[in-house]
Coordinates of N, CA, C and O in Angstrom, one line a residue:
X1 N 35.3 -11.4 -9.7 CA 34.7 -12.5 -10.9 C 33.0 -12.2 -10.2 O 32.6 -12.3 -9.5
X2 N 32.3 -12.3 -11.6 CA 30.8 -12.4 -10.9 C 30.5 -13.9 -10.4 O 31.0 -15.2 -10.9
X3 N 29.3 -13.9 -10.1 CA 29.2 -15.2 -9.3 C 28.0 -15.8 -10.0 O 27.5 -17.3 -9.7
X4 N 27.3 -14.9 -10.7 CA 26.4 -15.7 -12.0 C 26.6 -15.9 -13.1 O 27.1 -15.1 -13.6
X5 N 25.9 -16.7 -13.3 CA 26.2 -16.9 -15.0 C 25.2 -16.6 -16.1 O 24.4 -16.0 -15.5
X6 N 25.3 -17.1 -17.6 CA 24.0 -16.4 -18.2 C 23.0 -16.7 -18.0 O 22.3 -16.3 -18.5
X7 N 23.0 -17.9 -17.4 CA 21.3 -18.9 -16.9 C 20.7 -17.8 -15.7 O 19.9 -18.6 -15.5
X8 N 21.6 -17.3 -15.4 CA 20.6 -16.3 -14.0 C 20.6 -17.4 -12.8 O 20.1 -17.1 -12.3
X9 N 21.8 -18.4 -13.2 CA 22.0 -18.9 -11.4 C 23.5 -19.1 -11.3 O 24.4 -18.3 -12.2
X10 N 23.8 -19.2 -9.5 CA 24.9 -19.2 -9.4 C 25.7 -19.8 -9.8 O 25.5 -21.5 -10.4
X11 N 27.2 -19.9 -10.2 CA 28.3 -20.2 -10.9 C 28.4 -21.2 -9.6 O 29.3 -20.5 -8.8
X12 N 28.3 -22.8 -9.4 CA 28.8 -23.1 -8.4 C 30.0 -22.9 -7.6 O 30.7 -23.2 -7.0
X13 N 30.8 -23.5 -9.1 CA 32.8 -23.2 -8.5 C 33.0 -22.0 -8.3 O 33.9 -21.6 -7.5
X14 N 32.4 -20.5 -8.2 CA 32.8 -19.3 -7.6 C 32.4 -19.6 -6.4 O 32.4 -18.2 -5.8
X15 N 31.5 -19.5 -5.9 CA 30.8 -20.1 -4.2 C 31.9 -20.5 -3.7 O 31.9 -21.7 -3.4
X16 N 31.8 -20.3 -1.7 CA 31.7 -20.5 -0.6 C 31.4 -22.1 -0.4 O 30.7 -22.7 -1.6
X17 N 32.5 -23.0 -0.6 CA 31.9 -24.1 -0.2 C 30.4 -24.8 0.5 O 29.9 -25.6 0.1
X18 N 30.9 -23.5 1.8 CA 29.3 -24.3 2.4 C 27.9 -23.8 1.6 O 26.8 -24.5 1.3
X19 N 28.1 -23.3 0.7 CA 27.5 -22.7 -0.6 C 26.9 -23.6 -1.5 O 25.5 -23.8 -2.3
X20 N 27.8 -24.4 -1.7 CA 28.0 -25.3 -2.9 C 27.1 -26.2 -2.4 O 26.7 -27.1 -2.9
X21 N 27.1 -27.1 -1.2 CA 26.3 -27.8 -0.5 C 24.9 -27.2 0.0 O 24.3 -27.9 0.6
X22 N 24.3 -26.0 -0.4 CA 23.4 -26.2 -0.3 C 22.3 -25.5 -1.4 O 22.9 -25.9 -2.9
X23 N 21.0 -25.4 -1.1 CA 19.8 -25.4 -2.0 C 20.5 -24.2 -3.0 O 21.2 -23.2 -3.1
X24 N 19.5 -24.7 -4.3 CA 19.9 -23.5 -5.5 C 19.3 -21.9 -4.7 O 20.3 -21.0 -5.5
X25 N 18.3 -22.3 -4.3 CA 17.8 -20.8 -4.4 C 19.1 -20.2 -3.0 O 19.2 -18.7 -3.7
X26 N 19.5 -20.7 -2.4 CA 20.3 -20.2 -1.1 C 21.7 -19.3 -2.3 O 22.1 -18.5 -1.7
X27 N 21.9 -20.2 -3.5 CA 23.4 -19.9 -4.1 C 23.1 -18.8 -5.1 O 23.5 -18.1 -5.3
X28 N 21.8 -18.8 -5.6 CA 21.5 -17.3 -6.3 C 20.7 -16.3 -5.1 O 21.7 -15.3 -6.2
X29 N 20.6 -16.8 -4.3 CA 20.2 -15.1 -3.6 C 22.0 -14.8 -3.5 O 22.0 -13.6 -3.2
X30 N 22.9 -15.4 -2.5 CA 24.2 -14.8 -2.6 C 25.1 -14.4 -4.0 O 25.5 -13.4 -3.9
X31 N 24.8 -15.1 -4.8 CA 25.4 -14.2 -5.9 C 25.2 -13.3 -6.7 O 25.7 -12.5 -6.9
X32 N 23.2 -13.1 -6.8 CA 22.8 -12.2 -7.4 C 23.3 -10.9 -6.2 O 23.8 -9.7 -6.9
X33 N 23.3 -11.1 -5.3 CA 23.2 -10.2 -4.0 C 25.4 -9.7 -4.3 O 25.4 -8.3 -4.5
X34 N 25.9 -10.5 -4.3 CA 27.3 -10.3 -4.6 C 27.4 -9.5 -5.6 O 27.9 -8.3 -5.9
X35 N 27.0 -10.2 -6.7 CA 26.7 -9.2 -8.4 C 26.5 -8.4 -8.0 O 27.4 -7.0 -8.5
X36 N 25.4 -7.5 -7.6 CA 25.0 -6.4 -7.8 C 25.7 -5.4 -6.8 O 25.9 -4.2 -6.7
X37 N 25.9 -5.9 -5.7 CA 27.1 -5.3 -4.7 C 28.5 -5.1 -5.2 O 28.8 -3.6 -5.3
X38 N 29.1 -5.8 -6.1 CA 30.3 -5.4 -6.8 C 29.8 -4.3 -7.7 O 30.6 -3.6 -7.8
X39 N 29.1 -4.5 -8.1 CA 29.0 -3.4 -9.2 C 28.5 -2.0 -8.3 O 29.3 -0.7 -8.6
X40 N 27.9 -2.1 -7.2 CA 27.6 -1.0 -6.6 C 28.8 -0.2 -5.8 O 28.7 1.2 -5.8
X41 N 29.5 -1.0 -5.3 CA 30.7 -0.7 -4.6 C 31.9 -0.6 -5.3 O 33.0 -0.8 -4.8
X42 N 32.1 -0.4 -6.8 CA 33.6 -0.4 -7.2 C 34.2 -1.3 -7.2 O 35.1 -1.2 -7.2
X43 N 33.8 -2.7 -7.3 CA 34.3 -4.0 -7.5 C 35.4 -4.2 -6.2 O 36.2 -4.6 -6.0
X44 N 34.7 -3.5 -5.1 CA 35.2 -3.7 -4.1 C 34.7 -5.5 -3.2 O 33.4 -5.3 -2.6
X45 N 35.3 -6.4 -3.4 CA 35.1 -7.7 -3.2 C 34.8 -7.8 -1.7 O 33.8 -8.7 -1.7
X46 N 35.9 -7.6 -0.7 CA 35.1 -7.7 0.5 C 33.7 -7.5 0.9 O 32.7 -7.5 1.3
X47 N 33.3 -5.8 0.7 CA 32.3 -5.2 0.8 C 31.5 -5.9 -0.5 O 30.2 -6.4 0.4
X48 N 31.2 -6.7 -1.2 CA 30.3 -7.2 -1.7 C 30.0 -8.9 -0.8 O 29.2 -8.7 -0.8
X49 N 31.2 -9.1 -0.7 CA 31.0 -10.7 -0.1 C 30.4 -10.1 1.5 O 28.9 -11.0 1.6
X50 N 30.7 -9.2 2.1 CA 29.7 -9.0 3.0 C 28.0 -8.6 3.1 O 27.5 -9.2 3.8
X51 N 28.3 -8.3 1.9 CA 26.4 -7.6 1.5 C 25.6 -9.1 1.0 O 24.4 -9.4 1.1
X52 N 26.3 -10.1 0.4 CA 25.7 -11.0 0.1 C 25.8 -11.7 1.1 O 25.0 -12.6 0.8
X53 N 26.8 -12.0 2.0 CA 26.1 -13.3 3.5 C 24.9 -11.9 4.2 O 24.5 -12.8 4.8
X54 N 24.8 -11.1 4.4 CA 24.1 -10.5 5.3 C 22.6 -10.5 4.4 O 21.9 -11.1 4.8
X55 N 22.3 -10.4 3.2 CA 21.1 -10.8 2.1 C 20.9 -12.5 2.6 O 19.5 -12.8 2.7
X56 N 22.0 -13.2 2.7 CA 21.9 -14.6 2.5 C 21.5 -14.6 4.0 O 20.5 -15.5 4.3
X57 N 22.2 -14.4 5.1 CA 21.2 -14.3 5.9 C 20.2 -13.9 6.5 O 19.6 -14.6 7.9
X58 N 19.3 -13.5 6.0 CA 18.2 -12.9 5.8 C 17.0 -14.2 5.9 O 16.1 -14.1 6.8
X59 N 17.4 -14.8 4.9 CA 16.5 -15.4 5.3 C 16.7 -16.8 5.4 O 17.0 -18.6 5.2
X60 N 18.2 -17.2 5.6 CA 19.6 -18.7 5.2 C 20.0 -18.6 6.5 O 20.1 -18.1 7.4
X61 N 20.2 -19.9 7.4 CA 20.7 -20.5 8.4 C 21.8 -21.2 8.6 O 21.7 -22.0 7.6
X62 N 22.6 -21.1 9.0 CA 23.8 -22.2 9.0 C 23.7 -23.3 9.3 O 23.6 -23.2 10.6
X63 N 23.7 -24.6 8.9 CA 23.6 -26.0 9.6 C 24.5 -26.9 9.2 O 23.9 -27.4 8.0
X64 N 25.4 -27.1 10.3 CA 26.6 -27.5 10.0 C 27.5 -27.4 8.5 O 27.9 -26.4 9.2
X65 N 27.5 -28.0 8.0 CA 28.3 -27.3 6.4 C 27.4 -26.9 4.9 O 27.9 -26.8 4.1
X66 N 26.6 -26.5 5.9 CA 25.3 -25.6 4.6 C 24.6 -25.3 5.3 O 24.4 -24.5 6.2
X67 N 23.8 -24.3 4.1 CA 22.6 -22.7 4.6 C 21.3 -23.8 4.1 O 21.3 -24.5 3.2
X68 N 20.5 -23.6 5.4 CA 19.4 -24.4 4.8 C 17.9 -22.7 5.3 O 18.4 -21.9 6.0
X69 N 17.0 -23.4 4.8 CA 16.0 -21.4 4.9 C 15.4 -21.8 6.2 O 15.3 -22.6 6.9
X70 N 15.3 -20.4 6.9 CA 14.9 -20.4 7.9 C 13.5 -20.2 8.5 O 12.8 -20.1 7.3
X71 N 13.1 -20.5 9.5 CA 11.5 -20.8 9.8 C 10.7 -19.1 9.6 O 9.8 -19.2 8.9
X72 N 11.8 -17.9 10.1 CA 10.8 -16.7 9.8 C 11.9 -16.3 9.3 O 13.8 -15.8 10.4
X73 N 11.7 -15.4 8.1 CA 12.9 -14.2 7.5 C 13.4 -13.4 8.0 O 12.2 -13.0 9.1
X74 N 14.5 -12.8 8.7 CA 14.6 -11.4 9.0 C 16.2 -11.5 9.8 O 16.6 -12.5 9.2
X75 N 16.7 -10.5 10.5 CA 18.2 -10.9 10.7 C 18.2 -12.0 11.7 O 17.5 -12.3 12.6
X76 N 19.1 -12.3 11.7 CA 19.9 -13.0 12.0 C 20.5 -13.5 13.3 O 20.8 -14.2 14.6
X77 N 20.9 -12.1 14.0 CA 21.6 -11.7 15.1 C 22.2 -9.7 15.6 O 21.7 -9.2 14.8
X78 N 22.3 -9.1 16.5 CA 22.4 -8.4 17.0 C 22.9 -7.6 16.3 O 22.7 -6.2 15.1
X79 N 24.1 -8.1 15.4 CA 25.1 -7.6 14.2 C 24.0 -7.3 13.0 O 24.1 -5.6 13.0
X80 N 23.3 -8.0 12.5 CA 22.8 -8.1 11.6 C 21.1 -6.7 11.5 O 21.3 -5.8 10.7
X81 N 20.9 -6.6 12.7 CA 19.9 -5.8 13.5 C 20.8 -4.2 13.2 O 19.9 -3.6 12.6
X82 N 21.7 -4.0 13.8 CA 21.9 -3.0 13.9 C 22.9 -1.7 12.5 O 23.2 -1.0 12.9
X83 N 23.4 -3.2 11.8 CA 24.3 -3.0 10.5 C 25.8 -2.7 10.6 O 25.8 -2.8 11.4
X84 N 26.2 -2.5 9.7 CA 27.7 -2.9 9.0 C 28.3 -2.0 10.4 O 29.4 -2.5 10.7
X85 N 27.8 -1.0 10.8 CA 28.8 -0.1 12.4 C 28.7 -0.7 13.6 O 29.2 -0.6 14.2
X86 N 27.9 -1.8 13.9 CA 27.6 -2.8 14.9 C 29.3 -2.7 15.1 O 29.8 -3.2 14.9
X87 N 29.0 -2.9 16.7 CA 30.1 -3.3 18.0 C 29.8 -5.1 18.2 O 30.9 -5.6 18.5
X88 N 28.4 -5.3 18.3 CA 28.2 -6.8 18.6 C 28.7 -7.7 17.5 O 29.0 -7.8 15.8
X89 N 28.9 -8.5 17.9 CA 30.0 -9.7 16.9 C 28.9 -10.6 16.5 O 27.5 -10.7 16.9
X90 N 29.1 -11.6 15.1 CA 28.0 -11.9 14.3 C 28.5 -13.5 14.8 O 28.9 -13.8 15.7
X91 N 26.6 -14.1 14.3 CA 26.9 -15.3 15.1 C 26.8 -16.5 14.4 O 27.1 -18.0 14.1
X92 N 28.0 -15.7 13.5 CA 28.5 -16.9 12.0 C 27.7 -17.4 11.4 O 27.9 -18.7 10.7
X93 N 26.1 -17.1 11.1 CA 25.3 -17.5 10.5 C 24.3 -18.6 11.2 O 23.4 -18.8 11.0
X94 N 24.2 -18.6 12.4 CA 23.8 -19.0 13.0 C 21.9 -18.3 13.4 O 22.7 -17.2 13.6
X95 N 21.3 -18.5 13.8 CA 19.7 -17.8 13.6 C 19.7 -17.4 15.0 O 18.8 -17.8 16.0
X96 N 20.5 -16.5 15.6 CA 20.7 -16.4 17.4 C 19.1 -15.7 17.6 O 18.8 -15.5 18.6
X97 N 18.4 -15.0 16.4 CA 17.5 -14.2 16.7 C 15.9 -15.4 16.8 O 15.1 -15.3 17.4
X98 N 16.6 -17.1 16.6 CA 15.1 -18.0 16.3 C 15.0 -18.1 18.0 O 16.3 -17.5 19.0
X99 N 14.2 -18.7 18.4 CA 13.9 -19.1 19.4 C 14.9 -20.0 20.2 O 15.4 -21.2 19.5
X100 N 14.6 -20.4 21.5 CA 15.4 -20.9 22.0 C 15.0 -22.7 21.7 O 16.4 -23.3 21.9
X101 N 14.1 -23.2 21.7 CA 13.2 -24.1 21.3 C 14.0 -24.2 19.6 O 14.1 -25.9 19.8
X102 N 14.2 -23.6 18.7 CA 14.6 -24.1 17.8 C 16.0 -24.4 17.6 O 16.2 -25.5 17.2
X103 N 16.9 -23.2 18.7 CA 18.4 -23.5 18.7 C 18.8 -25.2 19.4 O 19.3 -25.9 18.8
X104 N 17.9 -24.6 20.2 CA 17.7 -26.5 20.6 C 17.8 -27.9 19.5 O 18.7 -28.7 19.6
X105 N 16.5 -27.4 19.0 CA 16.4 -28.5 17.7 C 17.6 -28.9 16.8 O 18.4 -30.0 16.5
X106 N 18.4 -27.4 16.3 CA 19.6 -27.4 16.0 C 20.2 -28.1 16.4 O 21.1 -29.1 15.6
X107 N 20.7 -28.3 17.7 CA 21.4 -28.5 18.4 C 21.4 -30.2 18.8 O 22.3 -31.2 18.9
X108 N 20.2 -30.5 18.7 CA 20.2 -32.0 18.3 C 20.4 -32.8 17.4 O 20.8 -33.3 16.6
X109 N 19.8 -31.8 15.9 CA 20.3 -32.6 14.7 C 22.0 -32.7 14.9 O 22.4 -33.6 14.3
X110 N 22.9 -31.6 15.4 CA 24.1 -31.9 15.1 C 24.8 -32.5 16.3 O 25.7 -32.4 16.2
X111 N 23.9 -32.8 17.0 CA 24.0 -34.2 18.0 C 25.3 -33.4 19.4 O 26.5 -33.8 19.3
X112 N 25.0 -32.2 19.5 CA 25.6 -31.8 20.5 C 25.5 -31.7 22.1 O 23.9 -31.7 22.2
X113 N 26.5 -32.2 22.5 CA 26.5 -32.7 24.3 C 26.3 -31.7 25.1 O 26.8 -30.5 24.9
X114 N 25.5 -32.0 25.7 CA 25.4 -30.8 26.8 C 24.2 -29.9 26.5 O 23.8 -28.9 27.7
X115 N 23.4 -30.1 25.7 CA 22.6 -28.9 24.8 C 21.5 -28.2 26.2 O 20.5 -28.1 26.3
X116 N 21.3 -29.8 27.0 CA 19.7 -29.6 27.4 C 20.4 -28.5 28.4 O 18.8 -28.4 29.4
X117 N 21.2 -28.6 29.6 CA 21.2 -27.5 30.3 C 22.1 -26.6 30.0 O 22.2 -25.4 30.7
X118 N 21.8 -26.2 28.2 CA 22.4 -25.2 27.8 C 21.2 -23.6 27.5 O 20.1 -23.8 27.8
X119 N 21.7 -22.2 28.6 CA 21.1 -21.2 28.0 C 20.8 -20.7 26.7 O 21.9 -21.1 26.0
X120 N 20.3 -20.4 25.6 CA 19.8 -19.7 24.2 C 21.5 -18.9 24.2 O 22.1 -19.5 23.0
X121 N 22.4 -18.2 24.6 CA 23.5 -18.0 24.5 C 24.7 -19.0 24.2 O 25.4 -19.0 23.1
X122 N 24.7 -19.9 25.1 CA 25.7 -21.4 25.2 C 25.3 -22.0 23.8 O 25.8 -22.5 23.1
X123 N 23.7 -22.1 23.8 CA 23.1 -23.0 22.3 C 23.6 -22.2 20.6 O 24.5 -22.7 20.6
X124 N 24.1 -21.0 20.8 CA 24.6 -20.1 19.9 C 25.6 -20.3 19.9 O 26.0 -20.5 18.4
X125 N 26.6 -20.1 20.9 CA 27.7 -20.4 20.7 C 28.3 -21.8 19.9 O 29.4 -22.3 19.4
X126 N 27.3 -22.9 20.8 CA 28.1 -24.2 20.7 C 28.0 -24.2 19.5 O 28.2 -25.7 18.4
X127 N 26.7 -24.3 18.9 CA 25.9 -24.3 17.4 C 27.0 -23.8 16.5 O 27.4 -24.1 15.0
X128 N 27.5 -22.7 16.6 CA 28.6 -22.1 15.7 C 30.0 -23.2 15.8 O 30.6 -22.6 14.8
X129 N 30.6 -23.4 16.9 CA 31.5 -24.4 17.1 C 30.8 -25.5 16.1 O 31.9 -25.7 15.2
X130 N 30.1 -26.5 16.2 CA 29.5 -27.3 15.5 C 29.3 -27.1 13.8 O 30.1 -28.0 13.3
X131 N 29.5 -26.0 13.4 CA 28.9 -25.3 12.1 C 30.6 -25.2 11.6 O 31.0 -25.8 10.7
X132 N 31.3 -24.6 12.8 CA 32.3 -24.8 12.0 C 33.0 -25.7 12.0 O 34.1 -26.1 10.6
X133 N 33.0 -27.0 12.9 CA 33.9 -28.4 12.4 C 33.4 -29.2 11.6 O 33.9 -29.6 10.9
X134 N 32.4 -28.9 11.3 CA 31.2 -29.8 10.1 C 32.0 -29.0 8.9 O 32.2 -29.8 7.9
X135 N 32.2 -27.8 8.7 CA 32.7 -26.9 7.6 C 34.3 -28.0 7.7 O 34.2 -28.0 6.1
X136 N 34.9 -27.1 8.6 CA 35.9 -27.7 8.7 C 36.6 -29.0 7.9 O 37.7 -29.5 6.7
X137 N 35.0 -30.7 8.3 CA 35.7 -31.5 7.4 C 35.5 -31.7 6.0 O 35.6 -32.5 5.9
X138 N 33.8 -31.0 5.7 CA 33.2 -31.1 5.0 C 34.2 -30.5 3.5 O 34.3 -30.9 2.4
X139 N 35.5 -29.9 4.3 CA 36.5 -29.4 3.0 C 37.9 -30.2 3.4 O 38.9 -29.8 2.3
X140 N 37.4 -31.2 4.6 CA 38.7 -32.4 4.4 C 40.2 -31.7 5.0 O 40.8 -32.3 4.8
X141 N 39.4 -30.9 6.4 CA 40.9 -30.4 7.3 C 40.7 -30.8 8.4 O 40.0 -31.5 9.0

């Protein structure tokens, strides 16, 4: 089903819950990419969703239960850099290519314990875990 309505904006009820709690531009980025990819990939919804998330992650990062604009646009992790054939794991919306300082600030925002002793990789994993927990909580789970 198309994610964009007649007004050329995302149909909020058609979006994943994390996007429903995000700004309009993030919603529109996901929805327009999804609709275009759905058309290009012969209605393959899974492939369209992967393309839409890839596009979203280029400009947005997941923070808790929603998406926020990144400081610098670009690939969010090794998987995004290498493309669909990559064997690298995805960082789940965390901007793993951001500086350690940026990741530390995000960890502060999410009140992650032990963040001052973490290296960059540990911060990424802790942020993923905190984001997943915040999303579950927001969904009532």
